[in-house]
PDB file of C-alpha atoms in Angstrom:
ATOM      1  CA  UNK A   1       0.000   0.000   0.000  1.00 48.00           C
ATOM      2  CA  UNK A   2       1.402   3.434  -0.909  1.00 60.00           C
ATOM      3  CA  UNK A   3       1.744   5.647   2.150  1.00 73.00           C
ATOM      4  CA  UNK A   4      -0.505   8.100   3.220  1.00 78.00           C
ATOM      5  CA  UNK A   5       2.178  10.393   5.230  1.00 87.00           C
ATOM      6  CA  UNK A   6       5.581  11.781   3.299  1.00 91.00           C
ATOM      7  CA  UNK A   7       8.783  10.652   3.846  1.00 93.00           C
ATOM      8  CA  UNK A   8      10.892  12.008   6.700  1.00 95.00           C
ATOM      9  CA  UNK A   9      14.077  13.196   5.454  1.00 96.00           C
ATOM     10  CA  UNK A  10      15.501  16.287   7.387  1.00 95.00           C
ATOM     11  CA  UNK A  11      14.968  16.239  11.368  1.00 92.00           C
ATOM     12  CA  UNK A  12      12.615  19.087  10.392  1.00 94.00           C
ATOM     13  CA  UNK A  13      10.691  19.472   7.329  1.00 97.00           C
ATOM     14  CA  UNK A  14      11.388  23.300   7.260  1.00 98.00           C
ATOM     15  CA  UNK A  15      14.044  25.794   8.294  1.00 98.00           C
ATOM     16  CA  UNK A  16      14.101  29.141   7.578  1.00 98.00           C
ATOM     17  CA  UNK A  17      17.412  31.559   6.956  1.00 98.00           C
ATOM     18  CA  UNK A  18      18.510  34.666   6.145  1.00 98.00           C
ATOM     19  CA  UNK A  19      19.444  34.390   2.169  1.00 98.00           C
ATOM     20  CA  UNK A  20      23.584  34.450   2.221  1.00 98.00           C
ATOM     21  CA  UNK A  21      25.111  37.968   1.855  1.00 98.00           C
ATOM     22  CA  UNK A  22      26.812  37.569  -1.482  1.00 98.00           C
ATOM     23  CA  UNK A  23      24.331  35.194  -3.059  1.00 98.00           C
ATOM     24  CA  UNK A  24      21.541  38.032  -2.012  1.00 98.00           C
ATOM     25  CA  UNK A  25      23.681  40.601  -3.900  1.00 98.00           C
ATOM     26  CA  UNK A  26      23.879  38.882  -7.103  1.00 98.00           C
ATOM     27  CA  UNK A  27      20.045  38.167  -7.258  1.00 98.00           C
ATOM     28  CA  UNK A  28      19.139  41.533  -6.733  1.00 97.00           C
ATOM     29  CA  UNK A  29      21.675  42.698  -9.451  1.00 98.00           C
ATOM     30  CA  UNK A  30      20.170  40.541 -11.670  1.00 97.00           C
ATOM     31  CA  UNK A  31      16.559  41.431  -9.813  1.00 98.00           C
ATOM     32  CA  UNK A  32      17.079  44.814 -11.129  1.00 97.00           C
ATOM     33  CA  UNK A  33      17.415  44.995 -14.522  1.00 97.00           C
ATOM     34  CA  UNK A  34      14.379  42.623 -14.759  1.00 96.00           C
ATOM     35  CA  UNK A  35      10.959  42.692 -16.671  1.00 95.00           C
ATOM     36  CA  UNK A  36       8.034  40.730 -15.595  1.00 97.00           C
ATOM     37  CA  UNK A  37       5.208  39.504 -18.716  1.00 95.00           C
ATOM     38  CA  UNK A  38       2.101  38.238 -17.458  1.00 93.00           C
ATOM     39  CA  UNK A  39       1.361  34.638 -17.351  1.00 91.00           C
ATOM     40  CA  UNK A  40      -1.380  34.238 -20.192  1.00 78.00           C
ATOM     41  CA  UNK A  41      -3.594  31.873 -21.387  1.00 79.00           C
ATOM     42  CA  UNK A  42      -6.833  30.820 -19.996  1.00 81.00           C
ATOM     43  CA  UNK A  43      -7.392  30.261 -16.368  1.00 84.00           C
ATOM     44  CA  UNK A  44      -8.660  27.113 -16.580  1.00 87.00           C
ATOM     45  CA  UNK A  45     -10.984  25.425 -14.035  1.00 87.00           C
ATOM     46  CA  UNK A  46      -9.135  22.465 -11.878  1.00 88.00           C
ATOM     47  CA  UNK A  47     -11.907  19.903 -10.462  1.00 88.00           C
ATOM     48  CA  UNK A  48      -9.666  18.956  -7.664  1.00 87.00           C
ATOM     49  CA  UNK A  49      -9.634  22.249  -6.256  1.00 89.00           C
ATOM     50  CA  UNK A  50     -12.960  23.766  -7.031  1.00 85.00           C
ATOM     51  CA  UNK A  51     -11.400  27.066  -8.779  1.00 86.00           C
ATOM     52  CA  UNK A  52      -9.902  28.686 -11.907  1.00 86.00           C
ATOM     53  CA  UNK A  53      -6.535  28.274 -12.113  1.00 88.00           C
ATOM     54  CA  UNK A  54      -3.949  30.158 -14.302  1.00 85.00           C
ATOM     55  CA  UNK A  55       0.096  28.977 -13.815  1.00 80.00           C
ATOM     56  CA  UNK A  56      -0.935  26.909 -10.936  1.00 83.00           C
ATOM     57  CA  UNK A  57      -2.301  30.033  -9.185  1.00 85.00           C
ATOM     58  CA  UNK A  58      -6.438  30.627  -8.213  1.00 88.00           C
ATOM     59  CA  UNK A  59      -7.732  34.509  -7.403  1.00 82.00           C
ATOM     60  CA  UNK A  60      -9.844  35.153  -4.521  1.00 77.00           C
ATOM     61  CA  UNK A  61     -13.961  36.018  -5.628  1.00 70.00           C
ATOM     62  CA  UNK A  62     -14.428  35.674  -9.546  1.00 68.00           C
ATOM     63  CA  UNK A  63     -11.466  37.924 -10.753  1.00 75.00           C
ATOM     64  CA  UNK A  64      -8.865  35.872 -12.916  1.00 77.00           C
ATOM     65  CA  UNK A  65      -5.113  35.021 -11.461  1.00 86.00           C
ATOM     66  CA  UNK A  66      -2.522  37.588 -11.506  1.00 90.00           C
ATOM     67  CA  UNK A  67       0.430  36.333 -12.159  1.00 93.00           C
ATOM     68  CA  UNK A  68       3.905  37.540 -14.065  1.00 95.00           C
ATOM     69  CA  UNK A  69       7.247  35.575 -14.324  1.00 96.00           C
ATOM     70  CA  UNK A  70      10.587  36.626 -15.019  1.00 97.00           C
ATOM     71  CA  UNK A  71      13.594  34.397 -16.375  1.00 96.00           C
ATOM     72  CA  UNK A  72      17.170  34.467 -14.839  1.00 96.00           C
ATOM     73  CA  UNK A  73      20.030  33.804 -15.800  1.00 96.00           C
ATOM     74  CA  UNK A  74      21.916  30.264 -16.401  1.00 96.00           C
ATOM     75  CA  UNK A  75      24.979  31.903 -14.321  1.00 97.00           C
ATOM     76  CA  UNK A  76      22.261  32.702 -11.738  1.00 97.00           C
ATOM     77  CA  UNK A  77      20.859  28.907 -11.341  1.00 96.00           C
ATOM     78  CA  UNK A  78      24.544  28.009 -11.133  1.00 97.00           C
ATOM     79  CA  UNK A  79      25.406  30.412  -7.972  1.00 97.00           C
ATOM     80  CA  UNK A  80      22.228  29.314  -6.395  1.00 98.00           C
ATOM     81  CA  UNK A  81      22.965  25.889  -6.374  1.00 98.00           C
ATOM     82  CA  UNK A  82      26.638  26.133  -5.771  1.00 98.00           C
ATOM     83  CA  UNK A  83      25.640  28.309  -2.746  1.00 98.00           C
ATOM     84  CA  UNK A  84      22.656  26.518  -1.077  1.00 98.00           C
ATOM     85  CA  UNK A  85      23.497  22.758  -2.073  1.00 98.00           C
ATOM     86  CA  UNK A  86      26.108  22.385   0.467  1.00 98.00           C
ATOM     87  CA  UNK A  87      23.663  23.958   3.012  1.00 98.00           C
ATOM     88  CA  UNK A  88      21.182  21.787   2.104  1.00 98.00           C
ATOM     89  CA  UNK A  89      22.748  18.520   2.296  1.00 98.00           C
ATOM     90  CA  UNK A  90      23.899  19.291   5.795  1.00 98.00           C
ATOM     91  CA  UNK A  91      19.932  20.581   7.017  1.00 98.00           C
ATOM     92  CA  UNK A  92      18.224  17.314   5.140  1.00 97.00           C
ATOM     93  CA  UNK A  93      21.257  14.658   6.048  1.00 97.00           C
ATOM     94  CA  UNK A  94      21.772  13.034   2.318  1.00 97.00           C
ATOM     95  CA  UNK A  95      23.592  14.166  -0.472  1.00 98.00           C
ATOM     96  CA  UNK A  96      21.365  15.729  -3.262  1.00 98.00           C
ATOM     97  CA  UNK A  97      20.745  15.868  -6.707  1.00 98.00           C
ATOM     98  CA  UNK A  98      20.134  19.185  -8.378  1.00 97.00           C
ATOM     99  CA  UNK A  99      16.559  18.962 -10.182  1.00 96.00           C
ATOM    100  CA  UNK A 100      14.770  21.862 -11.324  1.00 89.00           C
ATOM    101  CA  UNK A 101      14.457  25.729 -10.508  1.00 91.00           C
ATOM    102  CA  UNK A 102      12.059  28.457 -11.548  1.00 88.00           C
ATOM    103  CA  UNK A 103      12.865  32.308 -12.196  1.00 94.00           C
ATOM    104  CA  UNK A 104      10.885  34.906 -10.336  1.00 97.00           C
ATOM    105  CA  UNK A 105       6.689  34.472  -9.991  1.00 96.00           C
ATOM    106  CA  UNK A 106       5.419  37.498  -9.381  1.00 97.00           C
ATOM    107  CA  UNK A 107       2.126  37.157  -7.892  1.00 96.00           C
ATOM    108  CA  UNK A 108      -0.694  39.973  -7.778  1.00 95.00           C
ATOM    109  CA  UNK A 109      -3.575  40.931  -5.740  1.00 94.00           C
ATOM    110  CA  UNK A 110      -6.129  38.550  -4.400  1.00 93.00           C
ATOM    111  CA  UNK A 111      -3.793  35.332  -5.302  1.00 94.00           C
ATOM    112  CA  UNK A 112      -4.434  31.929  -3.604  1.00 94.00           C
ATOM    113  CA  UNK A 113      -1.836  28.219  -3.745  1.00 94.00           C
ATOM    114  CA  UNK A 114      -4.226  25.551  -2.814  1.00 94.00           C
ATOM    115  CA  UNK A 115      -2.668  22.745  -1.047  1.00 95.00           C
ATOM    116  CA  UNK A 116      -0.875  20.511  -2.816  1.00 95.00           C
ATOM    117  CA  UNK A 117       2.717  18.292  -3.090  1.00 96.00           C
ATOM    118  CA  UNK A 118       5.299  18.371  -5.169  1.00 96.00           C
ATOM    119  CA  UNK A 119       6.555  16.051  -7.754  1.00 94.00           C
ATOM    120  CA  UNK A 120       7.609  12.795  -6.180  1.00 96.00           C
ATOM    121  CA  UNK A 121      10.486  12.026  -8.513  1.00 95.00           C
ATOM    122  CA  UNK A 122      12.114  15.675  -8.716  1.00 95.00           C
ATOM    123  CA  UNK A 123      10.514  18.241  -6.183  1.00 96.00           C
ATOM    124  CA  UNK A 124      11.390  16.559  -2.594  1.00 98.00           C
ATOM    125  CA  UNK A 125      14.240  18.715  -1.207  1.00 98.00           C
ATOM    126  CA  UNK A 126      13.224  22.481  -1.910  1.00 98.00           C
ATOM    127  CA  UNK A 127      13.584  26.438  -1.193  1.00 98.00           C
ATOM    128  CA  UNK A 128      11.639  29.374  -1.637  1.00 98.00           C
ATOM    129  CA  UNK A 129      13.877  32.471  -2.227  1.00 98.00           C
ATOM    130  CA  UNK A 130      11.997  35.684  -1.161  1.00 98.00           C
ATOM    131  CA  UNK A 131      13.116  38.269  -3.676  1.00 98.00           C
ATOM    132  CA  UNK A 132      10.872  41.655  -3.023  1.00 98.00           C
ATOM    133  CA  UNK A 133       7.406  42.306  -2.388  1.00 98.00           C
ATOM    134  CA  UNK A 134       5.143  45.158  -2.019  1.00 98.00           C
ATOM    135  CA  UNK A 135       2.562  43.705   0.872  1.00 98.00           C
ATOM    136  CA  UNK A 136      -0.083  45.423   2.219  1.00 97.00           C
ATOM    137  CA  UNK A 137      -0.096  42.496   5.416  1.00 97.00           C
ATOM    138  CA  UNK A 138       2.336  39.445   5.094  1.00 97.00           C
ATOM    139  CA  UNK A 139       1.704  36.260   3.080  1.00 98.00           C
ATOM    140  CA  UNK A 140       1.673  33.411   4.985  1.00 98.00           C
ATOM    141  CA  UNK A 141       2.390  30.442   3.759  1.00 98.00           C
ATOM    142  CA  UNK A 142       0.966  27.190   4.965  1.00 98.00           C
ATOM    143  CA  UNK A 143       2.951  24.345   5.457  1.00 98.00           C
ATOM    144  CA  UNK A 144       1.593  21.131   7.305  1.00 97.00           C
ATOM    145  CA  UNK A 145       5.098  19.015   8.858  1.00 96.00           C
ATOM    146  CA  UNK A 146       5.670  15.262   9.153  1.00 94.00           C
ATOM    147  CA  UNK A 147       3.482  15.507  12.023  1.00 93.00           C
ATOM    148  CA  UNK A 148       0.627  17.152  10.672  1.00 94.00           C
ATOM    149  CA  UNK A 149       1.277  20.571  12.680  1.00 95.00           C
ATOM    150  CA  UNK A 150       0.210  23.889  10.432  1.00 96.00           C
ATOM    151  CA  UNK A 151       2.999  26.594  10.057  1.00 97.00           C
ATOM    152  CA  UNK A 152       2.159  29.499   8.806  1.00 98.00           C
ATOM    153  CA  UNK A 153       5.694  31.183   7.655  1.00 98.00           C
ATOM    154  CA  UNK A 154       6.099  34.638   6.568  1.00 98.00           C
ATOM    155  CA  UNK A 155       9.412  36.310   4.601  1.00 98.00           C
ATOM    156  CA  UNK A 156      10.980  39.690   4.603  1.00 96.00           C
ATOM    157  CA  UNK A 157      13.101  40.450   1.110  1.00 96.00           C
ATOM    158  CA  UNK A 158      16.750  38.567   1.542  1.00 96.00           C
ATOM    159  CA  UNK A 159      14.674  35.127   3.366  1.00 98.00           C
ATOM    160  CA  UNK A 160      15.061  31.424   1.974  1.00 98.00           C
ATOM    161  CA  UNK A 161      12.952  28.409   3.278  1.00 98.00           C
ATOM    162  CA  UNK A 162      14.618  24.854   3.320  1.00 98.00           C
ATOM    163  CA  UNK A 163      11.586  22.844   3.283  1.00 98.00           C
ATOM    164  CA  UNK A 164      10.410  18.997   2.637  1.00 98.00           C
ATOM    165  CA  UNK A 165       8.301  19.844  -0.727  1.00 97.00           C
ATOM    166  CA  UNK A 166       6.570  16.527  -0.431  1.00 97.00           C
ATOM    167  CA  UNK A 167       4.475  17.776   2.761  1.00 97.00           C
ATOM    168  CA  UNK A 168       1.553  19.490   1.756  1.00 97.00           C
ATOM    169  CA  UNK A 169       2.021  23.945   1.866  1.00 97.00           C
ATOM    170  CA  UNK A 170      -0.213  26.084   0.449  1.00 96.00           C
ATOM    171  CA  UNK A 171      -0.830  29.794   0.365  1.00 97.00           C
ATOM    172  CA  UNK A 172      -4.628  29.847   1.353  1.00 96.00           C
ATOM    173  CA  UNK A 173      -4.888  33.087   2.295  1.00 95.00           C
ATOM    174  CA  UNK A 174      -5.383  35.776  -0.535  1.00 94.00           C
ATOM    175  CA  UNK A 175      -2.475  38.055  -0.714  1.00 96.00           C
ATOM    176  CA  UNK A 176      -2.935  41.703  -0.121  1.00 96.00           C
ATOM    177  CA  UNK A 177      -1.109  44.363  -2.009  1.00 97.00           C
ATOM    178  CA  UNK A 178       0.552  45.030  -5.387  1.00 97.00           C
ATOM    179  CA  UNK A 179       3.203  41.885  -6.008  1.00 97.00           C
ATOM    180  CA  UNK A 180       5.050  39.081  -4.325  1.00 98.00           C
ATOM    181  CA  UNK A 181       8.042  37.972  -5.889  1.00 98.00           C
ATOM    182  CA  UNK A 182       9.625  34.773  -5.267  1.00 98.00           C
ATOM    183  CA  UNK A 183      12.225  31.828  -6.400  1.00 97.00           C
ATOM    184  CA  UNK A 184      11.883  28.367  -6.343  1.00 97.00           C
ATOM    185  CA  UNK A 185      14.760  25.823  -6.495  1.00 98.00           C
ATOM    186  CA  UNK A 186      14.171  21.911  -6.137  1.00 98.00           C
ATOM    187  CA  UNK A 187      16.767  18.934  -5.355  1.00 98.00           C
ATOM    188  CA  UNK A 188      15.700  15.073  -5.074  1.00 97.00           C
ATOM    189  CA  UNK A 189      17.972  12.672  -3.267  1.00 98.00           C
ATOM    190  CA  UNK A 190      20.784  11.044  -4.640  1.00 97.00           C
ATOM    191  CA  UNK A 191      19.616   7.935  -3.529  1.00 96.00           C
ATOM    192  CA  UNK A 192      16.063   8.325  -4.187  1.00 96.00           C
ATOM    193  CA  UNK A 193      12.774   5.709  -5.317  1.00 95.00           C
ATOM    194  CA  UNK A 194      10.068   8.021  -6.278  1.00 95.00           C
ATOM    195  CA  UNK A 195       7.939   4.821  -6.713  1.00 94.00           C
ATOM    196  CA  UNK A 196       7.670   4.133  -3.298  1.00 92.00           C
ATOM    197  CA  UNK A 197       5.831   7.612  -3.141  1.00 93.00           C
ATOM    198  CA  UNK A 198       3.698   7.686  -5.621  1.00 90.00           C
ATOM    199  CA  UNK A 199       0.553   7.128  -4.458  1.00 89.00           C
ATOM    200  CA  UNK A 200       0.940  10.024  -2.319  1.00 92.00           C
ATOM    201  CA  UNK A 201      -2.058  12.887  -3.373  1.00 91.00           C
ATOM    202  CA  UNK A 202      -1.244  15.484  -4.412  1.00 92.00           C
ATOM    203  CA  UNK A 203      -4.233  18.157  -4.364  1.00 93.00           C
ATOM    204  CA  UNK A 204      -6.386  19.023  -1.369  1.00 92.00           C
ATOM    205  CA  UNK A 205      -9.811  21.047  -1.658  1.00 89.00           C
ATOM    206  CA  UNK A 206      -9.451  22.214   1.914  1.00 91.00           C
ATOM    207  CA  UNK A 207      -7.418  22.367   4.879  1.00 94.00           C
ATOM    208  CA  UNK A 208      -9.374  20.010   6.586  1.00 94.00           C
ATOM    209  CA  UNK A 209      -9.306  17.535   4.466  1.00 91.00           C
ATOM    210  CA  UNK A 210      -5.856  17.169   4.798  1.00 92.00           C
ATOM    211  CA  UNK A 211      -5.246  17.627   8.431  1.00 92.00           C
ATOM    212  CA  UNK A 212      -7.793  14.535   8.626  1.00 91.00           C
ATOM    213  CA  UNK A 213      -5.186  12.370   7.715  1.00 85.00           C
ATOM    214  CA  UNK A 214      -2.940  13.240  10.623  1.00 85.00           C
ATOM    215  CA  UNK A 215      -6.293  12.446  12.345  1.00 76.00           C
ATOM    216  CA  UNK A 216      -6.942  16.429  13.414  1.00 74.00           C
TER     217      UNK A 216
END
């Protein structure tokens, strides 16, 4: 039987830190010569969830998702990983295996993540690096731990989040104010079966629906 619960790889499944000094230079170097274009297409409805969806991202009420993305640069990704990797390895205990990273989401007023996981064969080992924001309250986001225990975690600019990727997060409450900007970076373990996890779900239509299977 596939397991209900994700696996426990770091003694905790999230750690926050202050982004490193020279690593938080370069991004905001390259931060500032950026230019966001809107995520287009049309939101499309996602059964799972209930909502309209448009790059993975729902809108509070019956306005469509606001989202922009810009692309950095391949020398970027390579500092990133040089940087946090190391870090990394020591925080989750296993050497890791560099998988896939995302550019900057910019997310706009009224946005909503539903709960979900991450990709069992490349998403398990992951960090969120806050780049800037213009926040009329702080963002939470929700993050449910090996034991089922709801964090809610909030950034200030030059903040990165080690996290298990595999336990359900989600930003459920709609964000307030102009943008949110934030990078995403994702490692697997060297030694890795995503098999054995893939039977995990994935999507959750409400909170409590997944804190029921922690039995809360």
């Amino acid at each position: 039987m596939s397991p209900v619960h994700p696996p426990r790889i770091a003694a905790c499944a999230l750690r926050k830190i202050a982004t490193p000094a020279p690593l938080q230079a370069r991004i905001l170097a390259e931060y500032a010569r950026m230019n966001f274009a809107p995520v287009g297409g049309e939101a499309t409805y996602d059964e799972e969830y209930g909502a309209r969806q448009r790059g993975g991202i729902s809108a509070s009420g019956e306005a469509a998702p606001d989202i922009a993305y810009a692309p950095i640069s391949g020398e970027l990704f390579d500092a990133c990983y040089e940087t946090l990797t190391p870090m990394l390895e020591e925080w989750a205990g296993c050497p890791l295996t560099r998988s896939f990273g995302h550019g900057i989401r910019s997310y706009g007023r009224g946005s909503i993540l539903h709960l979900h996981r991450d990709r069992v064969d490349t998403h398990v080992i992951s960090c969120i690096i806050h780049v800037d924001d213009r926040s009329d309250v702080p963002w939470p986001l929700d993050f449910i731990d090996h034991d089922g225990v709801l964090h809610q975690v909030t950034f200030t600019t030059g903040e990165t989040l080690f996290y298990e990727s595999l336990c359900p997060h989600a930003r459920l409450t709609p964000f307030q104010g102009d943008y949110y900007r934030n990078m995403y970076l994702h490692w697997r373990p060297t030694e890795w079966d995503p098999a054995r996890y893939s039977g995990l779900k994935s999507k959750y239509a409400s909170l409590q629906e997944c804190l029921a299977q922690w039995g809360r």
